[in-house]
DNA sequence: TTATTTTTTTAGTTTTGCCTAAAAATAATA
DNA sequence: TATTATTTTTAGGCAAAACTAAAAAAATAA
């Protein structure tokens, strides 16, 4: 697979996670930052390689093979992100671009040795699950902060939006993975939340809250095991 | 710079190390495994970017800028090779291919952090010097085993040929970096050497001996500091 | 010095991944 | 349902990096 093919495949996989419907040409075009006509070209190529199912004008879905290959690319991306943060002291908002390149280095041995070197991490710096070498993902239980209850303590376990813009914003608000968050109040009109982080209260919009994942198990128990 | 441009530039640099003359189109073609006509195309492009000096039919030399850029690519290659061997437990004959890809990841911060993580190594797994971030190389004193004297103890400090074929051969002969070698006899006809490694003697051809670097300082002193 | 061989360059193609502009199909709205 | 708007595909092109075949220049040998 070429770098471009791998990028398309990964993006189709990520788009498929949020929906059970076919993925549209335009949705892919937006993500890969190319024109729809270029996407049509690539779709045909991936369909010929039996990585996606494609019917003209009907969008695409991944085949079993496509899903597996996509997971391996995501495994590489997330392991490299973990390496950059844990070993090379990068911050979580700096790793995306570099991992976007590193994920295309083709050596199974490299990635499996890297996995071992990092001690087989299950989550990347953004709280996303790292598939194992068979493409199996052990998904951790998580829920969006926007869906959480009032007056319970939660732990931030991940972000949905991994753009450096959003991550820097979270740094400013002193929110990162592991941060304990409690919802004090929910504004009914626009679902703005007033939250408490370490005895200071802040206001966050619904857009922010629906890009933050929290654990959905009993918070006291988790605090102990943490 | 594209990956291809970087590969050409690096190879022109490495060819220049062995000669003060211009580098020929065919010499480059051999190394990059492309046809001479393809090399001519690329040469023109590199000349336009002022990375090499080029006169039709006269071969090429690197400009100051070209030398610097080539050294930075070599720095990246050798740091990644060191990472693979020191951190991911690869053997010295397995790293070339992978580093050949990794060297093209474009992030100065990445490579400088990697350098720090590895503790600013001065030599890669094959005994080659790693340029610093300014492209400065502190060349260690070394000499080919084929030029060495009889009945002195030397330490193997590097290899000239880094092909996995040669490196595996050396593994078989129990020769690696740090191995103490003594020349017992030199056959005048073809310069075959009888050498002693840890009390066992072996015969090695001149071709082997002229691809092995040894220290050329006082061996006893080095044994202490080792 | 002339003839032959080797090296290098030019000319013309191919493939990959992108593009624009226009046509065709589908979806939305009146 | 007919019209309009949006989405997707087709057609034709471009740049990068490779190729083959042929021409031109340089090097070597007779
Ligand atoms: Mn990528
Ligand atoms: Mn991530
Ligand atoms: Mn390379
Ligand atoms: Mn090396």
Coordinates of C-alpha atoms (C1' of nucleotides) and ligand atoms in Angstrom, one line a residue:
Chain A
X1 CA 0.0 0.0 0.0
X2 CA 1.1 3.5 -0.8
X3 CA 1.1 6.3 1.8
X4 CA -1.9 7.9 0.2
X5 CA -3.8 4.6 0.1
X6 CA -3.1 4.1 3.8
X7 CA -4.2 7.6 4.7
X8 CA -7.5 7.1 2.8
X9 CA -8.1 3.7 4.4
X10 CA -7.5 5.1 7.9
X11 CA -9.8 8.0 7.4
X12 CA -12.6 5.8 6.0
X13 CA -12.2 3.6 9.1
X14 CA -12.4 6.6 11.5
X15 CA -15.4 8.0 9.7
X16 CA -17.1 4.6 9.9
X17 CA -16.7 4.5 13.7
X18 CA -19.3 7.3 14.1
X19 CA -21.9 5.8 11.7
X20 CA -23.3 2.6 10.4
X21 CA -24.1 4.1 7.0
X22 CA -21.9 4.3 3.9
X23 CA -19.2 6.9 3.9
X24 CA -19.6 9.7 1.3
X25 CA -17.1 10.9 -1.1
X26 CA -17.3 14.4 0.3
X27 CA -16.8 13.3 3.9
X28 CA -13.6 11.6 2.8
X29 CA -12.6 14.6 0.7
X30 CA -13.0 16.9 3.8
X31 CA -10.8 14.7 5.9
X32 CA -8.0 14.0 3.4
X33 CA -8.0 17.6 2.2
X34 CA -8.5 16.7 -1.4
X35 CA -11.1 17.3 -4.0
X36 CA -14.1 14.9 -4.4
X37 CA -12.8 13.9 -7.9
X38 CA -9.5 12.8 -6.4
X39 CA -11.4 10.8 -3.8
X40 CA -13.4 9.0 -6.5
X41 CA -10.1 8.0 -8.2
X42 CA -8.7 6.6 -5.0
X43 CA -12.0 4.9 -4.0
X44 CA -11.9 2.9 -7.3
X45 CA -8.3 1.8 -6.5
X46 CA -9.2 0.7 -3.0
X47 CA -12.2 -1.1 -4.3
X48 CA -10.1 -2.9 -6.9
X49 CA -7.9 -4.1 -4.0
X50 CA -11.0 -5.3 -2.2
X51 CA -10.3 -3.1 0.8
X52 CA -13.7 -1.3 0.4
X53 CA -17.1 -2.0 -1.0
X54 CA -18.1 0.6 -3.5
X55 CA -21.2 1.3 -5.6
X56 CA -21.3 4.4 -7.7
X57 CA -23.0 7.3 -6.0
X58 CA -23.7 5.2 -2.9
X59 CA -20.6 5.8 -0.8
X60 CA -18.2 3.2 0.6
X61 CA -17.9 0.7 3.4
X62 CA -14.8 -1.2 4.5
X63 CA -14.4 -4.9 3.8
X64 CA -13.1 -7.2 6.5
X65 CA -9.6 -7.0 5.0
X66 CA -10.0 -3.2 4.9
X67 CA -11.0 -3.0 8.5
X68 CA -8.0 -5.1 9.5
X69 CA -5.5 -3.1 7.5
X70 CA -6.9 0.2 8.8
X71 CA -6.6 -1.0 12.4
X72 CA -2.9 -1.9 11.8
X73 CA -2.3 1.7 10.5
X74 CA -4.1 3.1 13.5
X75 CA -2.0 0.8 15.8
X76 CA 1.1 2.3 14.2
X77 CA -0.1 5.8 14.6
X78 CA -1.0 5.5 18.2
X79 CA 2.1 3.6 19.2
X80 CA 4.3 6.3 17.7
X81 CA 2.2 9.0 19.5
X82 CA 2.8 7.1 22.7
X83 CA 6.5 6.9 22.0
X84 CA 6.7 10.6 21.3
X85 CA 4.9 11.6 24.5
X86 CA 6.3 9.0 26.9
X87 CA 9.9 8.7 25.6
X88 CA 10.7 11.9 23.7
X89 CA 8.8 14.4 26.0
X90 CA 6.5 15.7 23.3
X91 CA 3.2 17.2 24.5
X92 CA -0.1 15.6 23.4
X93 CA -0.8 18.5 21.0
X94 CA 2.4 18.1 19.1
X95 CA 2.4 14.4 18.1
X96 CA -0.3 14.2 15.4
X97 CA 1.6 15.6 12.5
X98 CA 4.7 13.5 13.1
X99 CA 2.8 10.3 13.8
X100 CA 1.0 10.9 10.6
X101 CA 4.3 10.3 8.8
X102 CA 5.7 7.6 11.1
X103 CA 2.6 5.5 10.7
X104 CA 3.7 4.7 7.2
X105 CA 7.0 3.1 8.0
X106 CA 6.5 -0.5 6.8
X107 CA 8.0 -3.0 9.2
X108 CA 6.0 -5.3 11.3
X109 CA 9.0 -6.1 13.5
X110 CA 9.6 -2.4 14.1
X111 CA 6.1 -1.8 15.4
X112 CA 6.0 -5.0 17.5
X113 CA 9.3 -4.1 19.1
X114 CA 8.2 -0.6 19.7
X115 CA 5.0 -2.0 21.3
X116 CA 7.2 -4.1 23.7
X117 CA 9.6 -1.2 24.4
X118 CA 6.6 0.9 25.4
X119 CA 5.3 -1.9 27.6
X120 CA 2.3 -2.8 25.5
X121 CA 0.3 0.4 26.2
X122 CA -3.5 0.0 25.8
X123 CA -4.2 3.7 25.3
X124 CA -2.5 6.5 23.4
X125 CA -1.8 10.0 24.7
X126 CA -5.4 11.1 23.7
X127 CA -7.0 8.1 25.5
X128 CA -7.6 6.2 22.2
X129 CA -7.3 2.4 22.2
X130 CA -4.3 0.9 20.6
X131 CA -5.2 -2.3 18.5
X132 CA -2.9 -5.3 19.1
X133 CA -1.0 -6.9 16.3
X134 CA -4.0 -9.0 15.3
X135 CA -6.1 -5.8 15.0
X136 CA -8.1 -6.5 18.2
X137 CA -9.1 -3.5 20.2
X138 CA -10.1 -3.7 23.9
X139 CA -12.3 -0.7 24.0
X140 CA -12.4 1.0 27.4
X141 CA -15.7 2.2 28.7
X142 CA -16.1 5.9 28.2
X143 CA -18.8 8.5 27.8
X144 CA -18.9 12.1 26.7
X145 CA -18.9 14.6 29.5
X146 CA -21.9 16.2 27.8
X147 CA -23.9 13.0 28.8
X148 CA -22.7 12.9 32.4
X149 CA -24.7 13.4 35.6
X150 CA -24.6 16.3 37.9
X151 CA -22.7 16.2 41.3
X152 CA -20.7 13.1 40.5
X153 CA -16.9 13.0 40.2
X154 CA -15.5 11.7 36.9
X155 CA -12.1 11.2 35.6
X156 CA -11.2 12.6 32.1
X157 CA -10.1 9.5 30.1
X158 CA -9.8 10.9 26.6
X159 CA -10.6 13.4 23.9
X160 CA -12.8 13.0 20.8
X161 CA -11.3 16.0 19.0
X162 CA -7.5 15.5 18.9
X163 CA -6.7 18.8 17.1
X164 CA -3.8 20.7 18.7
X165 CA -6.2 23.7 18.8
X166 CA -8.5 21.9 21.2
X167 CA -5.7 20.2 23.1
X168 CA -4.0 23.5 23.8
X169 CA -7.4 24.9 25.0
X170 CA -7.7 22.0 27.4
X171 CA -4.1 22.7 28.7
X172 CA -5.2 26.2 29.5
X173 CA -8.3 25.0 31.4
X174 CA -6.0 22.6 33.3
X175 CA -7.8 19.6 31.8
X176 CA -5.9 16.6 30.8
X177 CA -6.2 12.8 31.0
X178 CA -6.6 11.9 34.6
X179 CA -8.1 15.2 35.6
X180 CA -11.1 14.8 38.1
X181 CA -14.1 16.8 36.9
X182 CA -17.5 17.3 38.6
X183 CA -20.5 18.9 37.0
X184 CA -22.0 21.6 39.3
X185 CA -24.7 22.9 37.0
X186 CA -26.1 22.4 33.6
X187 CA -27.7 25.3 31.8
X188 CA -30.9 24.0 30.1
X189 CA -31.0 26.4 27.3
X190 CA -27.7 25.6 25.5
X191 CA -26.2 22.8 27.8
X192 CA -23.4 24.9 29.0
X193 CA -21.8 23.2 32.0
X194 CA -20.3 24.7 35.1
X195 CA -17.7 22.3 36.3
X196 CA -15.3 22.0 39.2
X197 CA -11.6 21.0 38.7
X198 CA -9.6 20.9 41.9
X199 CA -11.8 23.3 43.8
X200 CA -11.9 25.9 41.0
X201 CA -15.0 26.3 38.9
X202 CA -15.1 27.0 35.2
X203 CA -17.8 27.2 32.5
X204 CA -17.5 25.1 29.4
X205 CA -19.7 25.0 26.3
X206 CA -21.6 22.0 25.1
X207 CA -19.2 21.8 22.2
X208 CA -16.3 21.3 24.6
X209 CA -18.2 18.8 26.8
X210 CA -19.1 16.7 23.8
X211 CA -15.4 16.3 22.9
X212 CA -14.3 15.1 26.3
X213 CA -14.5 11.5 27.4
X214 CA -15.0 10.5 31.0
X215 CA -15.1 7.1 32.7
X216 CA -18.6 5.9 33.3
X217 CA -18.0 3.5 36.1
X218 CA -18.2 4.3 39.8
X219 CA -15.8 7.2 40.4
X220 CA -14.8 6.3 43.9
X221 CA -13.7 2.8 42.9
X222 CA -11.7 4.2 40.1
X223 CA -10.0 6.6 42.3
X224 CA -8.7 3.8 44.4
X225 CA -7.4 1.7 41.5
X226 CA -5.9 4.7 39.9
Chain B
X1 CA 12.9 18.1 -0.3
X2 CA 11.2 15.0 -1.5
X3 CA 12.3 11.5 -0.3
X4 CA 13.9 10.9 -3.6
X5 CA 15.8 14.1 -3.6
X6 CA 17.1 13.3 -0.1
X7 CA 18.2 9.8 -1.1
X8 CA 20.1 11.2 -4.1
X9 CA 21.7 13.9 -2.0
X10 CA 22.8 11.5 0.7
X11 CA 24.3 9.1 -1.9
X12 CA 26.2 11.9 -3.6
X13 CA 27.7 12.9 -0.2
X14 CA 28.7 9.3 0.6
X15 CA 30.3 8.9 -2.8
X16 CA 32.2 12.2 -2.3
X17 CA 33.7 10.9 0.9
X18 CA 35.9 8.5 -1.0
X19 CA 37.1 10.8 -3.7
X20 CA 37.9 14.5 -4.4
X21 CA 36.7 14.2 -8.1
X22 CA 33.3 14.8 -9.5
X23 CA 30.7 12.1 -9.0
X24 CA 29.6 10.5 -12.2
X25 CA 26.0 9.8 -13.3
X26 CA 26.6 6.1 -13.5
X27 CA 28.1 5.9 -10.0
X28 CA 24.9 7.6 -8.7
X29 CA 22.7 5.3 -10.8
X30 CA 24.4 2.2 -9.3
X31 CA 23.8 3.4 -5.8
X32 CA 20.2 4.6 -6.1
X33 CA 19.3 1.6 -8.3
X34 CA 18.0 3.7 -11.1
X35 CA 18.9 4.2 -14.8
X36 CA 21.4 6.8 -15.8
X37 CA 18.7 8.8 -17.6
X38 CA 16.7 9.0 -14.4
X39 CA 19.8 10.3 -12.6
X40 CA 20.3 13.0 -15.2
X41 CA 16.8 14.2 -14.5
X42 CA 17.3 14.3 -10.8
X43 CA 20.7 16.0 -11.1
X44 CA 19.1 18.8 -13.0
X45 CA 16.6 19.3 -10.2
X46 CA 19.2 19.3 -7.5
X47 CA 21.4 21.7 -9.4
X48 CA 18.4 24.1 -9.8
X49 CA 18.0 24.0 -6.1
X50 CA 21.7 24.9 -5.7
X51 CA 22.4 21.7 -3.8
X52 CA 25.0 20.4 -6.3
X53 CA 27.3 21.9 -9.0
X54 CA 26.6 20.4 -12.3
X55 CA 28.1 20.8 -15.8
X56 CA 26.8 18.6 -18.5
X57 CA 29.0 15.4 -19.0
X58 CA 31.3 16.5 -16.2
X59 CA 29.6 14.9 -13.1
X60 CA 28.6 16.6 -10.0
X61 CA 29.9 18.0 -6.7
X62 CA 28.0 19.2 -3.7
X63 CA 27.6 22.8 -2.8
X64 CA 28.1 24.0 0.8
X65 CA 24.3 23.9 1.2
X66 CA 24.2 20.4 -0.3
X67 CA 26.9 19.2 2.1
X68 CA 25.0 20.6 5.1
X69 CA 21.6 19.1 4.0
X70 CA 23.3 15.7 3.3
X71 CA 24.8 15.7 6.7
X72 CA 21.5 16.3 8.3
X73 CA 20.0 13.3 6.4
X74 CA 22.9 11.2 7.5
X75 CA 22.4 12.4 11.1
X76 CA 18.8 11.2 11.0
X77 CA 19.7 7.9 9.5
X78 CA 22.4 7.1 12.0
X79 CA 20.4 8.3 15.0
X80 CA 17.5 6.0 14.0
X81 CA 19.9 3.1 13.5
X82 CA 21.2 3.7 17.0
X83 CA 17.7 3.8 18.4
X84 CA 16.7 0.6 16.7
X85 CA 19.8 -1.3 18.0
X86 CA 20.0 0.3 21.5
X87 CA 16.3 0.6 22.4
X88 CA 14.4 -1.8 20.2
X89 CA 16.9 -4.7 20.2
X90 CA 17.5 -4.9 16.5
X91 CA 20.8 -6.4 15.4
X92 CA 23.2 -4.3 13.3
X93 CA 22.4 -6.1 10.1
X94 CA 18.6 -5.4 10.3
X95 CA 18.5 -1.6 10.7
X96 CA 19.6 -0.3 7.3
X97 CA 16.3 -0.8 5.5
X98 CA 14.1 0.7 8.2
X99 CA 16.4 3.7 8.9
X100 CA 16.4 4.3 5.1
X101 CA 12.7 5.1 5.6
X102 CA 12.8 6.8 9.0
X103 CA 15.5 9.2 7.9
X104 CA 12.9 11.0 5.8
X105 CA 10.6 12.0 8.6
X106 CA 10.7 15.7 8.6
X107 CA 10.8 17.2 12.1
X108 CA 13.9 18.9 13.5
X109 CA 12.4 18.7 17.0
X110 CA 11.9 14.9 16.6
X111 CA 15.5 14.3 15.7
X112 CA 16.9 16.5 18.4
X113 CA 14.8 14.9 21.1
X114 CA 15.7 11.5 19.8
X115 CA 19.4 12.5 20.0
X116 CA 18.9 13.6 23.6
X117 CA 16.9 10.4 24.4
X118 CA 19.8 8.3 23.1
X119 CA 22.3 10.4 25.2
X120 CA 23.9 12.2 22.2
X121 CA 25.7 9.2 20.7
X122 CA 28.7 10.0 18.7
X123 CA 28.8 6.7 16.7
X124 CA 26.1 4.6 15.1
X125 CA 25.9 0.8 15.4
X126 CA 28.4 0.4 12.5
X127 CA 30.9 2.8 14.0
X128 CA 30.0 5.7 11.7
X129 CA 30.0 9.2 13.2
X130 CA 26.7 11.0 13.8
X131 CA 26.8 14.6 12.7
X132 CA 25.4 17.1 15.3
X133 CA 22.5 19.4 14.6
X134 CA 24.8 21.9 13.0
X135 CA 26.1 19.2 10.7
X136 CA 29.5 19.0 12.4
X137 CA 31.1 15.6 12.5
X138 CA 33.8 14.7 15.1
X139 CA 35.6 12.0 13.1
X140 CA 37.1 9.3 15.2
X141 CA 40.6 8.1 14.3
X142 CA 40.3 4.8 12.5
X143 CA 42.2 2.8 10.0
X144 CA 41.4 -0.2 7.8
X145 CA 42.5 -3.6 9.2
X146 CA 44.2 -4.2 5.9
X147 CA 46.6 -1.3 6.7
X148 CA 47.4 -2.5 10.3
X149 CA 50.7 -3.9 11.6
X150 CA 51.5 -7.4 12.7
X151 CA 51.5 -8.6 16.3
X152 CA 49.6 -5.6 17.7
X153 CA 46.3 -5.7 19.4
X154 CA 43.6 -3.6 17.8
X155 CA 39.9 -3.0 18.6
X156 CA 37.4 -3.2 15.8
X157 CA 35.7 0.2 15.7
X158 CA 33.6 0.1 12.6
X159 CA 32.8 -1.4 9.2
X160 CA 33.1 0.2 5.8
X161 CA 30.6 -2.1 4.1
X162 CA 27.3 -2.0 6.0
X163 CA 25.4 -4.5 3.9
X164 CA 23.6 -7.1 6.0
X165 CA 25.4 -9.8 4.0
X166 CA 28.8 -8.6 5.3
X167 CA 27.5 -7.9 8.8
X168 CA 26.1 -11.5 9.1
X169 CA 29.4 -12.8 7.9
X170 CA 31.2 -10.9 10.7
X171 CA 28.7 -12.2 13.2
X172 CA 29.7 -15.7 12.1
X173 CA 33.4 -14.9 12.5
X174 CA 32.5 -13.5 16.0
X175 CA 33.7 -10.0 14.9
X176 CA 31.7 -7.0 16.1
X177 CA 32.5 -3.5 17.3
X178 CA 34.7 -3.8 20.4
X179 CA 36.3 -7.1 19.3
X180 CA 40.0 -7.3 19.9
X181 CA 41.9 -8.4 16.8
X182 CA 45.6 -9.3 16.4
X183 CA 47.2 -9.9 13.0
X184 CA 49.4 -13.0 13.3
X185 CA 50.5 -13.4 9.7
X186 CA 50.1 -11.6 6.4
X187 CA 50.3 -13.6 3.1
X188 CA 52.3 -11.4 0.7
X189 CA 50.8 -12.8 -2.5
X190 CA 47.1 -11.7 -1.9
X191 CA 47.3 -10.0 1.5
X192 CA 45.2 -12.7 3.2
X193 CA 45.5 -12.2 7.0
X194 CA 45.6 -14.8 9.7
X195 CA 44.1 -13.1 12.8
X196 CA 43.5 -14.0 16.4
X197 CA 40.3 -13.3 18.1
X198 CA 40.0 -14.4 21.8
X199 CA 42.7 -17.1 21.4
X200 CA 41.2 -18.6 18.2
X201 CA 42.8 -17.9 14.8
X202 CA 41.0 -17.4 11.5
X203 CA 41.9 -16.5 8.0
X204 CA 40.3 -13.5 6.4
X205 CA 40.7 -12.2 2.8
X206 CA 42.0 -8.8 1.9
X207 CA 38.5 -7.9 0.8
X208 CA 37.3 -8.5 4.4
X209 CA 40.2 -6.7 6.0
X210 CA 39.7 -3.6 3.8
X211 CA 36.1 -3.3 5.1
X212 CA 36.9 -3.4 8.8
X213 CA 38.0 -0.4 10.7
X214 CA 40.3 -0.6 13.8
X215 CA 41.5 2.0 16.2
X216 CA 44.9 3.4 15.4
X217 CA 45.9 4.6 18.8
X218 CA 47.8 2.7 21.5
X219 CA 45.7 -0.4 22.1
X220 CA 46.7 -0.9 25.7
X221 CA 45.4 2.5 26.7
X222 CA 42.1 1.9 24.9
X223 CA 41.7 -1.4 26.7
X224 CA 41.7 0.4 30.0
X225 CA 39.3 3.1 29.0
X226 CA 37.0 0.5 27.5
Chain C
dT1 C1' 44.6 10.6 -35.3
dT2 C1' 40.9 8.0 -36.4
dA3 C1' 37.7 4.5 -35.1
dT4 C1' 35.4 2.2 -31.5
dT5 C1' 33.4 1.8 -27.0
dT6 C1' 31.5 3.8 -23.1
dT7 C1' 29.1 7.3 -20.8
dT8 C1' 25.7 10.8 -20.6
dT9 C1' 21.9 13.3 -22.2
dT10 C1' 17.5 13.9 -24.8
dA11 C1' 13.0 12.5 -26.3
dG12 C1' 9.1 10.3 -25.5
dT13 C1' 6.2 7.1 -22.1
dT14 C1' 4.1 5.3 -17.9
dT15 C1' 2.1 5.4 -13.2
dT16 C1' 0.6 7.8 -9.1
dG17 C1' -2.0 11.3 -7.0
dC18 C1' -3.6 15.3 -7.5
dC19 C1' -6.3 19.2 -10.0
dT20 C1' -10.4 21.9 -12.9
dA21 C1' -14.4 22.0 -15.5
dA22 C1' -18.3 19.8 -17.1
dA23 C1' -21.7 16.1 -17.1
dA24 C1' -24.6 12.9 -14.7
dA25 C1' -27.0 11.2 -10.8
dT26 C1' -29.2 11.9 -6.5
dA27 C1' -31.5 14.7 -2.9
dA28 C1' -34.2 18.6 -1.5
dT29 C1' -37.8 21.9 -2.1
dA30 C1' -41.6 24.3 -4.0
Chain D
dT1 C1' -44.3 15.9 -9.3
dA2 C1' -41.4 19.2 -11.4
dT3 C1' -37.7 22.1 -10.5
dT4 C1' -33.6 23.4 -8.3
dA5 C1' -29.6 22.4 -5.6
dT6 C1' -26.1 19.3 -4.1
dT7 C1' -23.2 15.4 -4.7
dT8 C1' -20.6 12.4 -7.4
dT9 C1' -18.4 11.0 -11.4
dT10 C1' -16.1 11.6 -15.9
dA11 C1' -12.8 13.8 -19.0
dG12 C1' -8.8 15.8 -19.7
dG13 C1' -4.4 17.7 -17.6
dC14 C1' -0.2 18.4 -14.7
dA15 C1' 4.0 17.3 -11.9
dA16 C1' 7.1 13.9 -9.9
dA17 C1' 9.9 10.0 -10.6
dA18 C1' 10.7 6.3 -12.8
dC19 C1' 11.5 3.8 -17.6
dT20 C1' 13.3 2.6 -22.9
dA21 C1' 15.3 3.9 -27.1
dA22 C1' 18.1 6.9 -29.6
dA23 C1' 21.3 10.7 -30.1
dA24 C1' 25.4 13.1 -28.6
dA25 C1' 29.6 13.6 -26.2
dA26 C1' 33.7 11.9 -24.0
dA27 C1' 37.0 8.3 -23.3
dT28 C1' 39.8 4.6 -25.0
dA29 C1' 42.1 1.8 -28.4
dA30 C1' 43.9 0.8 -32.8
Ligands
LIG1 MN1 -0.5 9.4 7.5
LIG2 MN1 -4.0 9.8 19.3
LIG3 MN1 16.2 6.9 2.4
LIG4 MN1 25.1 2.9 10.0

